[in-house]
Amino acid sequence: MPKLHPPTPLRTSYTVFGALMIVLLLLVLSTPETVDIEARGNDRPARFALRPGAGAAFGSAAAVGFFAFAVMGLFSSLGAIIVRGQLGITSYFVAGLAPFTAFAASALAQLALLRASQAVALVTGTITFPIGLALTAVSLYHPMLWLALVAAALSGGGAGLLFKSAVAETVGAAAPASRAGVLATFFVIAYLGMGLPSIAFSIVIRHVALQPAMIGFAAVLSLGAIAAVVTARRHK
């Protein structure tokens, strides 16, 4: 009788993801350049250049992007662990609902307020962002799947709106010829937000119980995002 090997859903998913990334990389490399790469000296625009007096606006927008991505990093890296650990659900599909809900809510919130002003999107995101994080902490004390998913939806939706507003602010702060470089810098900062806080949180919960650690994490992210938004509004 042939020996049956146990399924490896996590390994298989990363293998498929890696294969898709290779395909995408090949497509990017085969895409023709859209700018004049032969430009030299003064003809080549600066890779990173802001409009006069827009440094503070870019800094606050980058901070908003950092905190918005920190929430997405939390749910994408630890959302499944929270669902499995607190609810005792072993299904990989159900465990993946938390990060899926956060990312889906982020996209839907941006689409829902597509025609809304930047101020409306920013205020809505600033309100729903901390509410979602607070409910995430509450869901750890009262483990219920619906509550965890509602918390993920509110957090993700708020983060999406904050991110959308931060991107618009970044574009406005960039010199026209350097928008690509300024946006690239913005995304580097945002992706640092996706990784570094989650790594710090995973280290903290090795020494502190998950519930109080989540309260502290939610408070830090909420206060940081609100402070960044207030700073951004002052430099409008």
PDB file of C-alpha atoms in Angstrom:
ATOM      1  CA  MET A   1       0.000   0.000   0.000  1.00  0.00           C
ATOM      2  CA  PRO A   2       1.556   3.350  -0.997  1.00  0.00           C
ATOM      3  CA  LYS A   3       2.446   5.708   1.826  1.00  0.00           C
ATOM      4  CA  LEU A   4       0.142   8.705   2.041  1.00  0.00           C
ATOM      5  CA  HIS A   5       1.759  12.063   2.657  1.00  0.00           C
ATOM      6  CA  PRO A   6      -0.101  14.593   4.845  1.00  0.00           C
ATOM      7  CA  PRO A   7      -1.449  17.677   3.050  1.00  0.00           C
ATOM      8  CA  THR A   8       0.666  20.803   3.200  1.00  0.00           C
ATOM      9  CA  PRO A   9      -1.754  23.693   2.560  1.00  0.00           C
ATOM     10  CA  LEU A  10       0.609  26.383   3.807  1.00  0.00           C
ATOM     11  CA  ARG A  11       3.572  25.150   1.784  1.00  0.00           C
ATOM     12  CA  THR A  12       1.442  24.654  -1.319  1.00  0.00           C
ATOM     13  CA  SER A  13      -0.051  28.157  -1.102  1.00  0.00           C
ATOM     14  CA  TYR A  14       3.403  29.754  -0.916  1.00  0.00           C
ATOM     15  CA  THR A  15       4.634  27.609  -3.797  1.00  0.00           C
ATOM     16  CA  VAL A  16       1.716  28.762  -5.959  1.00  0.00           C
ATOM     17  CA  PHE A  17       2.238  32.350  -4.855  1.00  0.00           C
ATOM     18  CA  GLY A  18       5.947  32.155  -5.703  1.00  0.00           C
ATOM     19  CA  ALA A  19       5.181  30.773  -9.157  1.00  0.00           C
ATOM     20  CA  LEU A  20       2.704  33.591  -9.816  1.00  0.00           C
ATOM     21  CA  MET A  21       5.260  36.178  -8.704  1.00  0.00           C
ATOM     22  CA  ILE A  22       7.797  34.769 -11.157  1.00  0.00           C
ATOM     23  CA  VAL A  23       5.246  35.072 -13.967  1.00  0.00           C
ATOM     24  CA  LEU A  24       4.468  38.657 -12.964  1.00  0.00           C
ATOM     25  CA  LEU A  25       8.175  39.499 -12.794  1.00  0.00           C
ATOM     26  CA  LEU A  26       8.666  38.215 -16.338  1.00  0.00           C
ATOM     27  CA  LEU A  27       5.722  40.314 -17.520  1.00  0.00           C
ATOM     28  CA  VAL A  28       7.170  43.431 -15.883  1.00  0.00           C
ATOM     29  CA  LEU A  29      10.587  42.822 -17.418  1.00  0.00           C
ATOM     30  CA  SER A  30       9.015  42.395 -20.850  1.00  0.00           C
ATOM     31  CA  THR A  31       6.939  45.590 -20.590  1.00  0.00           C
ATOM     32  CA  PRO A  32       8.378  48.461 -22.667  1.00  0.00           C
ATOM     33  CA  GLU A  33       9.625  51.514 -20.782  1.00  0.00           C
ATOM     34  CA  THR A  34       7.226  54.474 -20.812  1.00  0.00           C
ATOM     35  CA  VAL A  35       9.770  57.252 -20.192  1.00  0.00           C
ATOM     36  CA  ASP A  36      12.880  58.460 -21.956  1.00  0.00           C
ATOM     37  CA  ILE A  37      15.625  56.400 -20.341  1.00  0.00           C
ATOM     38  CA  GLU A  38      18.271  58.045 -22.526  1.00  0.00           C
ATOM     39  CA  ALA A  39      17.890  61.423 -20.836  1.00  0.00           C
ATOM     40  CA  ARG A  40      21.110  62.705 -19.291  1.00  0.00           C
ATOM     41  CA  GLY A  41      22.119  65.447 -16.928  1.00  0.00           C
ATOM     42  CA  ASN A  42      19.663  68.292 -16.568  1.00  0.00           C
ATOM     43  CA  ASP A  43      17.177  66.577 -18.891  1.00  0.00           C
ATOM     44  CA  ARG A  44      16.510  63.852 -16.334  1.00  0.00           C
ATOM     45  CA  PRO A  45      14.063  64.894 -13.563  1.00  0.00           C
ATOM     46  CA  ALA A  46      14.960  64.352  -9.926  1.00  0.00           C
ATOM     47  CA  ARG A  47      13.741  61.013  -8.635  1.00  0.00           C
ATOM     48  CA  PHE A  48      12.457  62.590  -5.438  1.00  0.00           C
ATOM     49  CA  ALA A  49      11.356  66.211  -5.514  1.00  0.00           C
ATOM     50  CA  LEU A  50       8.525  67.897  -3.621  1.00  0.00           C
ATOM     51  CA  ARG A  51       6.693  71.109  -4.281  1.00  0.00           C
ATOM     52  CA  PRO A  52       8.044  74.092  -2.314  1.00  0.00           C
ATOM     53  CA  GLY A  53       6.888  73.869   1.296  1.00  0.00           C
ATOM     54  CA  ALA A  54       5.329  70.416   0.855  1.00  0.00           C
ATOM     55  CA  GLY A  55       7.795  68.503   3.039  1.00  0.00           C
ATOM     56  CA  ALA A  56       5.519  68.432   6.086  1.00  0.00           C
ATOM     57  CA  ALA A  57       2.534  67.403   3.959  1.00  0.00           C
ATOM     58  CA  PHE A  58       4.467  64.483   2.503  1.00  0.00           C
ATOM     59  CA  GLY A  59       5.763  63.455   5.929  1.00  0.00           C
ATOM     60  CA  SER A  60       2.299  63.378   7.470  1.00  0.00           C
ATOM     61  CA  ALA A  61       0.875  61.537   4.446  1.00  0.00           C
ATOM     62  CA  ALA A  62       3.630  58.941   4.689  1.00  0.00           C
ATOM     63  CA  ALA A  63       2.870  58.540   8.405  1.00  0.00           C
ATOM     64  CA  VAL A  64      -0.816  57.967   7.617  1.00  0.00           C
ATOM     65  CA  GLY A  65       0.182  55.335   5.062  1.00  0.00           C
ATOM     66  CA  PHE A  66       2.492  53.706   7.617  1.00  0.00           C
ATOM     67  CA  PHE A  67      -0.260  53.297  10.212  1.00  0.00           C
ATOM     68  CA  ALA A  68      -2.862  52.246   7.643  1.00  0.00           C
ATOM     69  CA  PHE A  69      -0.604  49.485   6.339  1.00  0.00           C
ATOM     70  CA  ALA A  70       0.267  48.471   9.903  1.00  0.00           C
ATOM     71  CA  VAL A  71      -3.330  47.351  10.390  1.00  0.00           C
ATOM     72  CA  MET A  72      -3.300  45.385   7.148  1.00  0.00           C
ATOM     73  CA  GLY A  73      -0.038  43.789   8.232  1.00  0.00           C
ATOM     74  CA  LEU A  74      -1.587  42.846  11.559  1.00  0.00           C
ATOM     75  CA  PHE A  75      -4.507  41.013   9.978  1.00  0.00           C
ATOM     76  CA  SER A  76      -2.511  39.451   7.147  1.00  0.00           C
ATOM     77  CA  SER A  77       0.146  38.044   9.495  1.00  0.00           C
ATOM     78  CA  LEU A  78      -1.702  37.453  12.757  1.00  0.00           C
ATOM     79  CA  GLY A  79      -5.408  37.502  11.854  1.00  0.00           C
ATOM     80  CA  ALA A  80      -5.536  33.778  11.248  1.00  0.00           C
ATOM     81  CA  ILE A  81      -3.595  33.107  14.447  1.00  0.00           C
ATOM     82  CA  ILE A  82      -6.076  35.191  16.440  1.00  0.00           C
ATOM     83  CA  VAL A  83      -9.057  33.334  14.959  1.00  0.00           C
ATOM     84  CA  ARG A  84      -7.519  29.913  15.465  1.00  0.00           C
ATOM     85  CA  GLY A  85      -6.087  30.632  18.900  1.00  0.00           C
ATOM     86  CA  GLN A  86      -9.066  32.436  20.420  1.00  0.00           C
ATOM     87  CA  LEU A  87     -11.937  30.644  18.706  1.00  0.00           C
ATOM     88  CA  GLY A  88     -10.342  27.240  18.370  1.00  0.00           C
ATOM     89  CA  ILE A  89     -11.305  27.038  14.685  1.00  0.00           C
ATOM     90  CA  THR A  90      -8.986  24.699  12.815  1.00  0.00           C
ATOM     91  CA  SER A  91     -10.363  25.334   9.329  1.00  0.00           C
ATOM     92  CA  TYR A  92      -7.812  27.196   7.219  1.00  0.00           C
ATOM     93  CA  PHE A  93     -10.661  28.684   5.198  1.00  0.00           C
ATOM     94  CA  VAL A  94     -12.390  30.182   8.243  1.00  0.00           C
ATOM     95  CA  ALA A  95      -9.080  31.302   9.725  1.00  0.00           C
ATOM     96  CA  GLY A  96      -8.336  33.156   6.498  1.00  0.00           C
ATOM     97  CA  LEU A  97     -11.617  35.052   6.659  1.00  0.00           C
ATOM     98  CA  ALA A  98     -10.199  37.713   9.018  1.00  0.00           C
ATOM     99  CA  PRO A  99      -7.411  38.950   6.705  1.00  0.00           C
ATOM    100  CA  PHE A 100      -9.680  38.498   3.668  1.00  0.00           C
ATOM    101  CA  THR A 101     -12.395  40.596   5.317  1.00  0.00           C
ATOM    102  CA  ALA A 102      -9.916  43.365   6.190  1.00  0.00           C
ATOM    103  CA  PHE A 103      -8.545  43.620   2.649  1.00  0.00           C
ATOM    104  CA  ALA A 104     -11.972  43.269   1.011  1.00  0.00           C
ATOM    105  CA  ALA A 105     -13.419  45.982   3.259  1.00  0.00           C
ATOM    106  CA  SER A 106     -10.481  48.237   2.388  1.00  0.00           C
ATOM    107  CA  ALA A 107     -11.211  47.918  -1.327  1.00  0.00           C
ATOM    108  CA  LEU A 108     -14.988  48.254  -0.918  1.00  0.00           C
ATOM    109  CA  ALA A 109     -14.694  51.336   1.293  1.00  0.00           C
ATOM    110  CA  GLN A 110     -12.530  53.067  -1.294  1.00  0.00           C
ATOM    111  CA  LEU A 111     -14.961  52.172  -4.067  1.00  0.00           C
ATOM    112  CA  ALA A 112     -17.966  53.270  -2.002  1.00  0.00           C
ATOM    113  CA  LEU A 113     -16.454  56.716  -1.389  1.00  0.00           C
ATOM    114  CA  LEU A 114     -14.839  57.004  -4.809  1.00  0.00           C
ATOM    115  CA  ARG A 115     -16.692  60.239  -5.598  1.00  0.00           C
ATOM    116  CA  ALA A 116     -16.522  61.633  -2.071  1.00  0.00           C
ATOM    117  CA  SER A 117     -14.161  64.481  -1.269  1.00  0.00           C
ATOM    118  CA  GLN A 118     -10.786  63.737   0.231  1.00  0.00           C
ATOM    119  CA  ALA A 119     -11.888  65.381   3.486  1.00  0.00           C
ATOM    120  CA  VAL A 120     -14.916  63.073   3.795  1.00  0.00           C
ATOM    121  CA  ALA A 121     -12.828  59.976   3.112  1.00  0.00           C
ATOM    122  CA  LEU A 122     -10.196  61.095   5.604  1.00  0.00           C
ATOM    123  CA  VAL A 123     -12.719  61.823   8.380  1.00  0.00           C
ATOM    124  CA  THR A 124     -14.591  58.555   7.765  1.00  0.00           C
ATOM    125  CA  GLY A 125     -11.372  56.569   7.865  1.00  0.00           C
ATOM    126  CA  THR A 126     -10.181  58.352  10.996  1.00  0.00           C
ATOM    127  CA  ILE A 127     -13.426  57.398  12.778  1.00  0.00           C
ATOM    128  CA  THR A 128     -13.748  53.769  11.653  1.00  0.00           C
ATOM    129  CA  PHE A 129     -10.036  52.975  12.035  1.00  0.00           C
ATOM    130  CA  PRO A 130      -9.852  53.163  15.873  1.00  0.00           C
ATOM    131  CA  ILE A 131     -13.350  51.708  16.278  1.00  0.00           C
ATOM    132  CA  GLY A 132     -12.311  48.620  14.342  1.00  0.00           C
ATOM    133  CA  LEU A 133      -9.105  48.254  16.353  1.00  0.00           C
ATOM    134  CA  ALA A 134     -11.021  48.656  19.614  1.00  0.00           C
ATOM    135  CA  LEU A 135     -13.466  45.931  18.552  1.00  0.00           C
ATOM    136  CA  THR A 136     -10.518  43.726  17.620  1.00  0.00           C
ATOM    137  CA  ALA A 137      -9.296  43.990  21.209  1.00  0.00           C
ATOM    138  CA  VAL A 138     -12.814  43.341  22.519  1.00  0.00           C
ATOM    139  CA  SER A 139     -13.125  40.237  20.329  1.00  0.00           C
ATOM    140  CA  LEU A 140     -10.155  38.729  22.165  1.00  0.00           C
ATOM    141  CA  TYR A 141     -12.029  38.968  25.470  1.00  0.00           C
ATOM    142  CA  HIS A 142     -15.338  37.833  23.957  1.00  0.00           C
ATOM    143  CA  PRO A 143     -14.307  35.376  21.212  1.00  0.00           C
ATOM    144  CA  MET A 144     -17.030  35.342  18.569  1.00  0.00           C
ATOM    145  CA  LEU A 145     -16.373  34.912  14.892  1.00  0.00           C
ATOM    146  CA  TRP A 146     -18.887  37.543  13.788  1.00  0.00           C
ATOM    147  CA  LEU A 147     -17.353  40.109  16.143  1.00  0.00           C
ATOM    148  CA  ALA A 148     -13.840  39.368  14.898  1.00  0.00           C
ATOM    149  CA  LEU A 149     -14.995  39.774  11.288  1.00  0.00           C
ATOM    150  CA  VAL A 150     -16.845  43.028  12.013  1.00  0.00           C
ATOM    151  CA  ALA A 151     -13.704  44.343  13.708  1.00  0.00           C
ATOM    152  CA  ALA A 152     -11.603  43.310  10.711  1.00  0.00           C
ATOM    153  CA  ALA A 153     -14.058  44.963   8.317  1.00  0.00           C
ATOM    154  CA  LEU A 154     -14.095  48.281  10.197  1.00  0.00           C
ATOM    155  CA  SER A 155     -10.316  48.294  10.667  1.00  0.00           C
ATOM    156  CA  GLY A 156      -9.687  47.397   7.037  1.00  0.00           C
ATOM    157  CA  GLY A 157     -12.250  49.863   5.720  1.00  0.00           C
ATOM    158  CA  GLY A 158     -10.821  52.678   7.805  1.00  0.00           C
ATOM    159  CA  ALA A 159      -7.271  51.784   6.796  1.00  0.00           C
ATOM    160  CA  GLY A 160      -8.263  51.748   3.131  1.00  0.00           C
ATOM    161  CA  LEU A 161      -9.773  55.215   3.308  1.00  0.00           C
ATOM    162  CA  LEU A 162      -6.774  56.589   5.169  1.00  0.00           C
ATOM    163  CA  PHE A 163      -4.456  55.040   2.606  1.00  0.00           C
ATOM    164  CA  LYS A 164      -6.460  56.466  -0.303  1.00  0.00           C
ATOM    165  CA  SER A 165      -6.300  59.939   1.219  1.00  0.00           C
ATOM    166  CA  ALA A 166      -2.578  59.582   1.945  1.00  0.00           C
ATOM    167  CA  VAL A 167      -1.848  58.641  -1.668  1.00  0.00           C
ATOM    168  CA  ALA A 168      -3.799  61.669  -2.912  1.00  0.00           C
ATOM    169  CA  GLU A 169      -1.902  63.913  -0.491  1.00  0.00           C
ATOM    170  CA  THR A 170       1.408  62.439  -1.642  1.00  0.00           C
ATOM    171  CA  VAL A 171       0.600  63.074  -5.296  1.00  0.00           C
ATOM    172  CA  GLY A 172      -0.306  66.661  -4.451  1.00  0.00           C
ATOM    173  CA  ALA A 173       2.943  67.169  -2.550  1.00  0.00           C
ATOM    174  CA  ALA A 174       5.165  65.791  -5.316  1.00  0.00           C
ATOM    175  CA  ALA A 175       6.738  67.889  -8.029  1.00  0.00           C
ATOM    176  CA  PRO A 176       4.974  66.896 -11.289  1.00  0.00           C
ATOM    177  CA  ALA A 177       8.097  65.380 -12.865  1.00  0.00           C
ATOM    178  CA  SER A 178       8.945  63.374  -9.741  1.00  0.00           C
ATOM    179  CA  ARG A 179       5.597  61.810  -8.839  1.00  0.00           C
ATOM    180  CA  ALA A 180       6.824  58.280  -9.520  1.00  0.00           C
ATOM    181  CA  GLY A 181       9.824  58.682  -7.219  1.00  0.00           C
ATOM    182  CA  VAL A 182       7.807  60.351  -4.471  1.00  0.00           C
ATOM    183  CA  LEU A 183       5.129  57.649  -4.653  1.00  0.00           C
ATOM    184  CA  ALA A 184       7.815  54.965  -4.575  1.00  0.00           C
ATOM    185  CA  THR A 185       9.233  56.493  -1.395  1.00  0.00           C
ATOM    186  CA  PHE A 186       5.736  56.676   0.078  1.00  0.00           C
ATOM    187  CA  PHE A 187       5.149  52.984  -0.625  1.00  0.00           C
ATOM    188  CA  VAL A 188       8.488  52.007   0.921  1.00  0.00           C
ATOM    189  CA  ILE A 189       7.430  53.754   4.135  1.00  0.00           C
ATOM    190  CA  ALA A 190       3.960  52.195   3.963  1.00  0.00           C
ATOM    191  CA  TYR A 191       5.347  48.695   3.515  1.00  0.00           C
ATOM    192  CA  LEU A 192       7.672  49.244   6.463  1.00  0.00           C
ATOM    193  CA  GLY A 193       4.457  49.908   8.377  1.00  0.00           C
ATOM    194  CA  MET A 194       3.052  46.610   7.159  1.00  0.00           C
ATOM    195  CA  GLY A 195       6.066  44.675   8.414  1.00  0.00           C
ATOM    196  CA  LEU A 196       7.791  46.314  11.385  1.00  0.00           C
ATOM    197  CA  PRO A 197       4.812  46.789  13.775  1.00  0.00           C
ATOM    198  CA  SER A 198       3.597  43.224  13.176  1.00  0.00           C
ATOM    199  CA  ILE A 199       7.070  41.860  13.887  1.00  0.00           C
ATOM    200  CA  ALA A 200       7.235  43.948  17.059  1.00  0.00           C
ATOM    201  CA  PHE A 201       3.770  42.752  18.077  1.00  0.00           C
ATOM    202  CA  SER A 202       4.703  39.093  17.534  1.00  0.00           C
ATOM    203  CA  ILE A 203       7.747  39.593  19.777  1.00  0.00           C
ATOM    204  CA  VAL A 204       5.708  41.328  22.477  1.00  0.00           C
ATOM    205  CA  ILE A 205       3.077  38.562  22.699  1.00  0.00           C
ATOM    206  CA  ARG A 206       5.830  36.095  23.532  1.00  0.00           C
ATOM    207  CA  HIS A 207       6.260  37.889  26.830  1.00  0.00           C
ATOM    208  CA  VAL A 208       2.857  39.536  27.367  1.00  0.00           C
ATOM    209  CA  ALA A 209      -0.634  38.060  27.147  1.00  0.00           C
ATOM    210  CA  LEU A 210      -2.329  38.577  23.781  1.00  0.00           C
ATOM    211  CA  GLN A 211      -5.284  40.593  25.110  1.00  0.00           C
ATOM    212  CA  PRO A 212      -3.384  43.429  26.856  1.00  0.00           C
ATOM    213  CA  ALA A 213      -0.816  43.467  24.055  1.00  0.00           C
ATOM    214  CA  MET A 214      -3.610  44.001  21.537  1.00  0.00           C
ATOM    215  CA  ILE A 215      -5.050  46.851  23.617  1.00  0.00           C
ATOM    216  CA  GLY A 216      -1.676  48.577  23.640  1.00  0.00           C
ATOM    217  CA  PHE A 217      -1.125  47.916  19.927  1.00  0.00           C
ATOM    218  CA  ALA A 218      -4.576  49.269  19.047  1.00  0.00           C
ATOM    219  CA  ALA A 219      -3.996  52.377  21.167  1.00  0.00           C
ATOM    220  CA  VAL A 220      -0.598  53.100  19.609  1.00  0.00           C
ATOM    221  CA  LEU A 221      -1.860  52.670  16.041  1.00  0.00           C
ATOM    222  CA  SER A 222      -5.020  54.690  16.659  1.00  0.00           C
ATOM    223  CA  LEU A 223      -3.244  57.601  18.337  1.00  0.00           C
ATOM    224  CA  GLY A 224      -0.485  57.550  15.731  1.00  0.00           C
ATOM    225  CA  ALA A 225      -2.956  57.595  12.844  1.00  0.00           C
ATOM    226  CA  ILE A 226      -5.050  60.379  14.401  1.00  0.00           C
ATOM    227  CA  ALA A 227      -1.954  62.495  15.069  1.00  0.00           C
ATOM    228  CA  ALA A 228      -0.781  61.976  11.474  1.00  0.00           C
ATOM    229  CA  VAL A 229      -4.217  62.910  10.101  1.00  0.00           C
ATOM    230  CA  VAL A 230      -4.389  66.053  12.244  1.00  0.00           C
ATOM    231  CA  THR A 231      -0.923  67.061  11.053  1.00  0.00           C
ATOM    232  CA  ALA A 232      -1.908  66.408   7.455  1.00  0.00           C
ATOM    233  CA  ARG A 233      -5.017  68.598   7.776  1.00  0.00           C
ATOM    234  CA  ARG A 234      -2.962  71.448   9.241  1.00  0.00           C
ATOM    235  CA  HIS A 235      -0.729  71.483   6.191  1.00  0.00           C
ATOM    236  CA  LYS A 236      -3.533  71.484   3.626  1.00  0.00           C
TER     237      LYS A 236
END
